[in-house]
Coordinates of C-alpha atoms and ligand atoms in Angstrom, one line a residue:
X8 CA 0.5 23.3 24.9
X9 CA -0.1 20.3 27.1
X10 CA 2.7 18.0 28.0
X11 CA 0.6 15.4 29.8
X12 CA -1.3 12.5 28.5
X13 CA -5.1 13.1 28.7
X14 CA -7.3 11.2 31.1
X15 CA -8.3 8.5 28.6
X16 CA -4.7 7.9 27.6
X17 CA -3.6 7.7 31.2
X18 CA -6.4 5.2 32.0
X19 CA -5.4 3.1 29.0
X20 CA -1.8 3.1 30.1
X21 CA -2.7 2.1 33.6
X22 CA -4.9 -0.8 32.3
X23 CA -2.0 -2.1 30.2
X24 CA 0.4 -1.7 33.2
X25 CA -2.0 -3.7 35.4
X26 CA -2.4 -6.4 32.8
X27 CA 1.4 -6.6 32.2
X28 CA 2.1 -6.8 36.0
X29 CA -0.5 -9.5 36.5
X30 CA 0.2 -11.6 33.4
X31 CA 3.7 -10.9 32.1
X32 CA 5.9 -10.0 35.0
X33 CA 6.5 -13.7 35.9
X34 CA 8.7 -15.2 33.4
X35 CA 10.0 -11.9 31.9
X36 CA 13.6 -12.9 32.4
X37 CA 13.2 -16.4 30.9
X38 CA 11.3 -15.0 27.9
X39 CA 14.0 -12.5 27.2
X40 CA 16.6 -15.4 27.1
X41 CA 14.4 -17.6 24.8
X42 CA 15.0 -17.0 21.1
X43 CA 11.6 -18.6 20.2
X44 CA 8.7 -16.4 19.4
X45 CA 6.2 -16.5 22.3
X46 CA 3.1 -17.5 20.4
X47 CA 1.1 -18.1 23.6
X48 CA 1.8 -14.5 24.7
X49 CA 0.9 -13.3 21.2
X50 CA -2.5 -14.9 21.5
X51 CA -2.9 -13.5 25.0
X52 CA -2.1 -9.9 23.8
X53 CA -4.5 -10.3 20.9
X54 CA -7.3 -11.2 23.3
X55 CA -6.3 -8.2 25.4
X56 CA -6.8 -5.9 22.4
X57 CA -3.2 -5.0 22.0
X58 CA -2.7 -6.1 18.4
X59 CA -4.0 -4.0 15.5
X60 CA -4.4 -0.8 17.7
X61 CA -3.2 1.5 14.9
X62 CA -5.1 -0.2 12.1
X63 CA -8.3 1.6 11.2
X64 CA -11.6 -0.3 12.1
X65 CA -12.7 -0.4 8.5
X66 CA -9.5 -2.2 7.7
X67 CA -10.0 -4.8 10.4
X68 CA -8.1 -3.1 13.3
X69 CA -9.1 -1.4 16.5
X70 CA -9.0 2.1 15.2
X71 CA -6.8 3.6 17.9
X72 CA -4.2 6.2 17.5
X73 CA -0.4 5.8 17.0
X74 CA 0.0 7.3 20.5
X75 CA -2.3 4.6 22.0
X76 CA 0.1 2.0 20.5
X77 CA 3.1 3.9 21.8
X78 CA 1.6 3.9 25.3
X79 CA 0.8 0.1 25.0
X80 CA 4.3 -0.9 23.8
X81 CA 6.0 1.2 26.4
X82 CA 3.9 0.0 29.4
X83 CA 4.6 -3.6 28.3
X84 CA 8.3 -3.1 27.8
X85 CA 8.6 -1.7 31.3
X86 CA 7.4 -5.0 32.7
X87 CA 8.4 -7.6 30.0
X88 CA 10.7 -6.3 27.3
X89 CA 10.3 -9.4 25.1
X90 CA 6.5 -9.1 25.0
X91 CA 6.9 -5.6 23.6
X92 CA 8.3 -7.2 20.5
X93 CA 4.9 -8.8 20.0
X94 CA 3.2 -5.4 20.2
X95 CA 5.7 -4.2 17.6
X96 CA 4.9 -7.1 15.3
X97 CA 1.1 -6.6 15.7
X98 CA 1.0 -2.8 15.4
X99 CA 4.1 -1.1 14.1
X100 CA 6.1 -3.5 11.9
X101 CA 5.5 -4.8 8.4
X102 CA 1.8 -5.3 9.5
X103 CA 1.2 -1.6 9.5
X104 CA 2.5 -1.1 5.9
X105 CA 0.6 -4.2 4.9
X106 CA -2.7 -2.9 6.4
X107 CA -2.2 0.5 4.9
X108 CA -1.8 -0.6 1.3
X109 CA -3.3 -4.1 1.1
X110 CA -6.3 -4.7 -1.2
X111 CA -9.5 -5.8 0.6
X112 CA -8.8 -9.4 -0.7
X113 CA -5.3 -9.4 0.7
X114 CA -6.5 -8.1 4.1
X115 CA -9.2 -10.8 4.2
X116 CA -6.6 -13.4 3.5
X117 CA -3.9 -12.5 5.9
X118 CA -5.0 -9.9 8.5
X119 CA -7.3 -12.0 10.8
X120 CA -4.6 -14.5 11.6
X121 CA -2.0 -11.7 12.1
X122 CA -4.3 -9.9 14.5
X123 CA -5.3 -13.0 16.5
X124 CA -1.7 -13.8 17.2
X125 CA -1.8 -17.0 15.1
X126 CA 0.4 -15.6 12.3
X127 CA 3.4 -13.2 12.0
X128 CA 4.6 -11.1 9.1
X129 CA 8.3 -10.4 8.6
X130 CA 10.0 -7.7 6.6
X131 CA 12.4 -8.6 3.8
X132 CA 14.1 -5.3 3.0
X133 CA 17.8 -5.5 3.6
X134 CA 20.1 -7.4 1.3
X135 CA 23.8 -8.3 1.4
X136 CA 24.7 -5.4 -0.9
X137 CA 21.8 -3.1 0.1
X138 CA 21.7 -2.1 3.8
X139 CA 21.6 1.6 4.5
X140 CA 21.5 2.1 0.7
X141 CA 18.3 0.2 0.5
X142 CA 17.4 1.5 -3.0
X143 CA 20.3 -0.5 -4.3
X144 CA 18.3 -3.7 -3.7
X145 CA 18.6 -6.3 -6.4
X146 CA 15.8 -8.7 -5.7
X147 CA 13.7 -8.8 -8.8
X148 CA 10.0 -9.5 -9.6
X149 CA 9.7 -10.4 -13.2
X150 CA 6.3 -10.8 -14.9
X151 CA 5.4 -14.4 -15.7
X152 CA 2.0 -15.2 -17.1
X153 CA -0.6 -14.0 -14.5
X154 CA 2.0 -13.6 -11.8
X155 CA 5.7 -12.8 -11.0
X156 CA 8.8 -14.7 -10.5
X157 CA 11.0 -13.4 -7.6
X158 CA 14.7 -13.9 -7.5
X159 CA 17.1 -12.5 -4.9
X160 CA 18.1 -12.7 -1.3
X161 CA 17.4 -10.9 2.0
X162 CA 19.3 -10.7 5.2
X163 CA 18.7 -9.7 8.9
X164 CA 14.9 -10.2 8.8
X165 CA 13.5 -10.2 12.4
X166 CA 11.3 -13.3 13.0
X167 CA 12.8 -15.2 10.0
X168 CA 12.2 -18.5 11.8
X169 CA 8.6 -17.8 12.8
X170 CA 7.1 -15.5 10.2
X171 CA 4.4 -17.2 8.1
X172 CA 4.3 -14.3 5.7
X173 CA 7.0 -11.9 4.4
X174 CA 6.6 -8.4 3.0
X175 CA 9.5 -8.3 0.5
X176 CA 10.9 -5.2 -1.1
X177 CA 11.5 -6.0 -4.8
X178 CA 12.6 -4.4 -8.0
X179 CA 10.0 -4.5 -10.9
X180 CA 12.3 -2.3 -13.0
X181 CA 15.4 0.0 -12.8
X182 CA 15.9 2.9 -10.4
X183 CA 14.0 4.0 -7.4
X184 CA 10.8 4.1 -9.5
X185 CA 11.1 0.4 -10.2
X186 CA 10.9 -0.6 -6.5
X187 CA 7.7 -2.0 -5.0
X188 CA 6.8 -4.9 -2.7
X189 CA 5.2 -8.3 -2.7
X190 CA 3.8 -10.8 -0.2
X191 CA 5.4 -14.2 0.0
X192 CA 4.1 -17.0 2.2
X193 CA 6.4 -19.3 4.0
X194 CA 6.4 -22.6 2.2
X195 CA 5.9 -21.1 -1.3
X196 CA 8.1 -23.1 -3.7
X197 CA 11.4 -21.1 -4.3
X198 CA 11.7 -19.6 -0.8
X199 CA 14.4 -21.1 1.4
X200 CA 16.4 -20.2 4.4
X201 CA 20.1 -20.3 5.2
X202 CA 22.0 -21.3 8.3
X203 CA 20.8 -19.8 11.6
X204 CA 22.6 -16.7 12.8
X205 CA 21.9 -14.6 15.9
X206 CA 21.9 -11.0 16.8
X207 CA 23.6 -9.8 20.0
X208 CA 20.1 -9.7 21.5
X209 CA 19.7 -13.5 21.0
X210 CA 17.1 -13.1 18.3
X211 CA 17.7 -15.5 15.4
X212 CA 17.7 -14.6 11.8
X213 CA 18.6 -16.5 8.6
X214 CA 19.4 -15.4 5.1
X215 CA 16.3 -15.7 2.9
X216 CA 16.8 -17.1 -0.6
X217 CA 14.3 -16.5 -3.4
X218 CA 15.0 -18.7 -6.4
X219 CA 12.4 -18.6 -9.1
X220 CA 9.8 -18.1 -6.4
X221 CA 6.5 -17.7 -8.3
X222 CA 3.7 -15.6 -6.8
X223 CA 0.3 -14.6 -8.2
X224 CA -0.4 -11.0 -9.1
X225 CA -2.8 -10.9 -6.2
X226 CA 0.4 -11.0 -3.9
X227 CA 1.7 -7.6 -5.2
X228 CA 1.3 -5.1 -2.3
X229 CA 2.8 -2.0 -4.0
X230 CA 3.8 -2.1 -7.7
X231 CA 6.5 0.0 -9.3
X232 CA 6.7 3.5 -7.9
X233 CA 5.7 2.2 -4.4
X234 CA 9.0 2.9 -2.7
X235 CA 8.0 6.3 -1.1
X236 CA 4.8 4.9 0.2
X237 CA 6.6 1.9 1.6
X238 CA 9.0 4.1 3.5
X239 CA 6.1 6.2 4.7
X240 CA 4.6 3.0 6.2
X241 CA 8.1 2.1 7.5
X242 CA 8.1 5.3 9.6
X243 CA 5.5 3.6 11.8
X244 CA 8.0 0.7 12.3
X245 CA 10.6 3.3 13.4
X246 CA 8.2 4.8 15.9
X247 CA 7.8 1.3 17.4
X248 CA 11.6 0.8 17.5
X249 CA 12.0 4.2 19.2
X250 CA 9.3 3.4 21.7
X251 CA 10.8 0.1 22.7
X252 CA 14.4 1.5 22.7
X253 CA 13.3 4.1 25.2
X254 CA 11.2 1.9 27.3
X255 CA 13.7 -1.0 27.4
X256 CA 16.3 1.5 28.5
X257 CA 14.0 2.8 31.1
X258 CA 13.4 -0.8 32.3
X259 CA 17.1 -1.1 33.0
X260 CA 17.2 2.4 34.5
X261 CA 14.4 1.5 36.9
X262 CA 16.2 -1.6 38.1
X263 CA 19.4 0.5 38.5
X264 CA 17.6 3.2 40.5
X265 CA 16.2 0.6 42.9
X266 CA 19.6 -1.0 43.2
X267 CA 21.2 2.4 43.9
X268 CA 18.6 3.0 46.7
X269 CA 19.1 -0.3 48.4
X270 CA 22.7 -1.5 47.7
X271 CA 25.2 -0.3 50.3
X272 CA 29.0 0.1 49.9
X273 CA 31.2 2.0 52.2
X274 CA 28.3 1.8 54.7
X275 CA 26.1 4.0 52.5
X276 CA 23.5 3.4 49.8
X277 CA 25.0 3.9 46.3
X278 CA 22.5 6.7 45.6
X279 CA 24.4 8.9 48.2
X280 CA 27.5 9.0 45.9
X281 CA 27.5 12.0 43.7
X282 CA 29.3 10.1 40.9
X283 CA 26.2 7.9 40.6
X284 CA 23.6 10.7 41.2
X285 CA 24.9 12.6 38.2
X286 CA 24.5 9.5 36.0
X287 CA 20.9 9.3 36.9
X288 CA 20.3 13.0 36.5
X289 CA 21.9 13.0 33.0
X290 CA 19.8 10.0 32.0
X291 CA 16.6 11.5 33.4
X292 CA 17.2 14.6 31.2
X293 CA 17.9 12.5 28.1
X294 CA 15.0 10.2 28.6
X295 CA 12.5 13.0 29.3
X296 CA 13.6 14.8 26.1
X297 CA 13.4 11.6 24.0
X298 CA 9.9 10.9 25.5
X299 CA 8.6 14.3 24.5
X300 CA 10.0 13.9 20.9
X301 CA 8.4 10.5 20.7
X302 CA 5.0 11.8 21.8
X303 CA 5.4 14.7 19.3
X304 CA 6.0 12.3 16.4
X305 CA 3.0 10.1 17.4
X306 CA 0.7 13.0 18.2
X307 CA 1.4 14.8 14.9
X308 CA 0.6 11.6 13.0
X309 CA -2.9 11.5 14.6
X310 CA -4.4 8.5 12.9
X311 CA -2.2 8.6 9.8
X312 CA 1.5 8.0 9.2
X313 CA 4.1 10.0 11.1
X314 CA 6.3 12.6 9.3
X315 CA 9.8 11.5 8.2
X316 CA 11.4 14.4 10.1
X317 CA 9.5 13.9 13.4
X318 CA 10.2 10.2 13.2
X319 CA 14.0 10.6 12.5
X320 CA 14.4 13.0 15.4
X321 CA 12.3 10.9 17.8
X322 CA 14.0 7.6 16.8
X323 CA 17.5 9.0 17.1
X324 CA 16.8 10.5 20.5
X325 CA 15.1 7.4 21.9
X326 CA 17.7 5.0 20.5
X327 CA 20.5 7.0 22.1
X328 CA 18.7 7.7 25.4
X329 CA 17.5 4.0 25.7
X330 CA 21.0 2.7 25.0
X331 CA 22.7 5.2 27.3
X332 CA 20.3 4.3 30.1
X333 CA 20.8 0.5 29.7
X334 CA 24.6 1.0 29.4
X335 CA 24.8 3.0 32.6
X336 CA 22.5 0.6 34.4
X337 CA 24.9 -2.2 33.7
X338 CA 27.6 -0.1 35.4
X339 CA 25.4 0.8 38.4
X340 CA 24.6 -2.9 39.1
X341 CA 28.3 -3.7 38.9
X342 CA 29.0 -7.5 38.4
X343 CA 25.3 -8.2 38.7
X344 CA 24.6 -5.8 35.8
X345 CA 27.0 -7.9 33.6
X346 CA 25.2 -11.1 34.6
X347 CA 22.2 -12.9 33.3
X348 CA 20.4 -12.9 36.7
X349 CA 18.7 -9.6 35.9
X350 CA 17.3 -8.1 32.7
X351 CA 19.8 -5.3 32.7
X352 CA 22.4 -7.0 30.5
X353 CA 19.6 -8.0 28.1
X354 CA 18.3 -4.4 27.9
X355 CA 21.9 -3.3 27.1
X356 CA 22.2 -5.9 24.3
X357 CA 18.7 -5.2 23.0
X358 CA 18.9 -1.4 22.9
X359 CA 22.2 -1.6 21.0
X360 CA 20.4 -3.1 18.0
X361 CA 18.0 -0.3 17.5
X362 CA 20.8 2.1 16.8
X363 CA 21.4 0.0 13.7
X364 CA 18.0 -1.4 12.8
X365 CA 15.2 0.5 11.0
X366 CA 17.5 3.4 9.9
X367 CA 20.8 3.6 11.8
X368 CA 21.4 6.7 13.9
X369 CA 23.9 7.9 11.2
X370 CA 21.3 7.6 8.5
X371 CA 18.8 9.4 10.7
X372 CA 21.3 12.2 11.2
X373 CA 21.6 12.5 7.4
X374 CA 17.9 12.9 7.2
X375 CA 17.8 15.5 9.9
X376 CA 20.6 17.5 8.4
X377 CA 18.7 17.7 5.1
X378 CA 15.9 19.4 7.0
X379 CA 18.3 21.7 8.8
X380 CA 19.8 22.9 5.5
X381 CA 16.6 22.6 3.5
X382 CA 18.5 20.7 0.8
X383 CA 19.2 17.2 -0.2
X384 CA 22.6 15.6 0.2
X385 CA 23.1 12.8 -2.2
X386 CA 25.2 10.1 -0.4
X387 CA 26.4 8.6 -3.7
X388 CA 29.5 9.8 -5.5
X389 CA 28.7 12.1 -8.4
X390 CA 28.8 10.4 -11.8
Ligands
FAD14 C1 18.3 -6.0 15.4 C2 18.1 -5.8 14.0 C3 16.9 -6.1 13.4 C4 16.8 -6.0 12.0 N1 15.6 -6.3 11.4 C5 15.5 -6.3 10.1 C6 14.3 -6.7 9.4 O1 13.3 -7.2 10.1 N2 14.2 -6.7 8.1 C7 15.2 -6.2 7.3 O2 15.1 -6.1 6.1 N3 16.4 -5.7 7.9 C8 16.5 -5.8 9.2 N4 17.7 -5.3 9.8 C9 18.7 -4.8 9.0 C10 18.9 -3.3 9.1 O3 17.9 -2.6 8.5 C11 20.3 -3.0 8.5 O4 21.3 -3.6 9.4 C12 20.5 -1.5 8.4 O5 19.7 -0.9 7.4 C13 22.0 -1.2 8.2 O6 22.5 -1.9 7.0 P1 23.8 -2.7 7.1 O7 23.8 -3.6 8.3 O8 24.0 -3.3 5.8 O9 25.0 -1.6 7.4 P2 25.6 -0.7 6.3 O10 24.6 0.0 5.5 O11 26.7 -1.4 5.6 O12 26.3 0.4 7.2 C14 27.4 0.2 8.0 C15 27.7 1.4 8.9 O13 27.9 2.6 8.1 C16 27.0 3.6 8.4 N5 26.7 4.3 7.1 C17 26.2 3.8 6.0 N6 25.9 4.7 5.1 C18 26.2 5.9 5.7 C19 26.1 7.3 5.3 N7 25.6 7.6 4.1 N8 26.4 8.2 6.2 C20 26.8 7.9 7.4 N9 27.0 6.6 7.9 C21 26.6 5.6 7.0 C22 25.8 2.9 9.0 O14 25.0 3.8 9.8 C23 26.4 1.8 9.8 O15 26.9 2.3 11.0 C24 17.8 -5.5 11.2 C25 19.0 -5.1 11.8 C26 19.2 -5.3 13.2 C27 20.5 -4.9 13.8

C-alpha cells in the first residue's frame, strides 16, 4: 500500500501550484468577495487544461483520472479558493453527469462551450418541498407532441445568475422510477428567476420557475428510471465538494499557522502556547485522515464514478475537517480572523455550506450507517 502520490501526480500538482501562484494569487481576496462568476478566470483555466480533466477523451474531455481533478482543485483552492469553484464547475458538477449520459448530439451542442469556459451548467435538483428527500421532487415533464412541457420550481442552485444551461431533475411519472433529468437553456420561454438571495458565502442564487416550459425530446438527458444513474454521477460532484472543503479549510489553516509563528503576545510567538499547539495538532490529524479518505474514494473510482460509500465517508470527513480548520483559524487570528482583510473568514463561511450542500453530513451519516448494518433504513414513516 502506497500513501504517496506517484511522480506524475506530484509533477502535475506542482505545475498547477506554480500556475496558481503566478496567475491567481493576486486578487484572490477580491475574487472571494465578488459574487459574480469570474468568466475571465474560467477561460484562463480552460486554456491551462484544467476543465474537463475527468471527462474521457472520446467524449471531448482530457481523459484524466478523478484523482488528477482532485489534485487540481486542491492546489488551486490553496491559492485562490474562488477559482476552485470554476474547477468544480468544469469537472465535478453537473457537467460530469451531463458528459457521462449525454447523447453525442447533446455533447456536440453544449460541451465545447462548457469546456472552453464560455458557458456554465447549473444543477436544478432541490425544490422547496424536496431537499434531503430529493425523490419527493414535484417538477414534472409531461409529453407534448415531439417534446415535453416542464412545470415546477427549483431552489438553491449554485450559479443561478450565470449558468447558460441547467440540468434539471424532473418527474416523468410517479415514484422514484418516474424520475429523470432534462436540459433547459437559459432564455427558453417558460423559465424565469425569482428575487436574488445569497448564501452565507456571498454566492447568489434565485428560485427557478418553470411554467409550461417546452423542451424538445432531444433535451432529455435521462428518461424515467434515470435517478440511480443521476445520483451515481452526482457522487463526482460530492468528491469535488469534499476536495474544496478540505483545501479551503487548509487554506485558512496555513494562514493561521503562519500567524501563530509570527504574531507575538506576552512577548512570545503564539505557537509557543500549548493551548494553540493542540488546536493545530488536532487539526493536522483530522485533515490528514480526511485527505486519505478522499484519495481512497478518488483512486477506487479510477476513471469511472466513485462508490457511494467511499464518497459518503470522504465527503463527511472532508466537510468536517475543512470546517473545523477554518473555524479554529478564525480563532487563532483573533480580531483579524473575524475581519475581511484576510481570506480566513471567507474560508469559514464557505466551508460551512458544504456541510449542507450536496448531501448534508446527516444524510451522509445515514448512508454510512446503512453500510455498517448492511440494511436499509427507510427515513419515511411506515404507511
Ligand atoms: C452552498 C449550497 C449550494 C447548493 N447548491 C445547490 C445546487 O447547485 N443545486 C441544487 O439543486 N441544490 C443546491 N443546494 C441545496 C442543497 O442540496 C440542499 O440544501 C440540501 O439537500 C438540504 O436540503 P434542505 O436545505 O431543503 O434541508 P432539509 O432537507 O430540510 O434538511 C434540514 C436539516 O435536517 C436534516 N435532515 C433532513 N432529513 C434528515 C434525516 N433523514 N436524518 C437526519 N437529518 C436529516 C438535514 O441534514 C438538515 O440539517 C445547495 C445548498 C447549499 C447550502
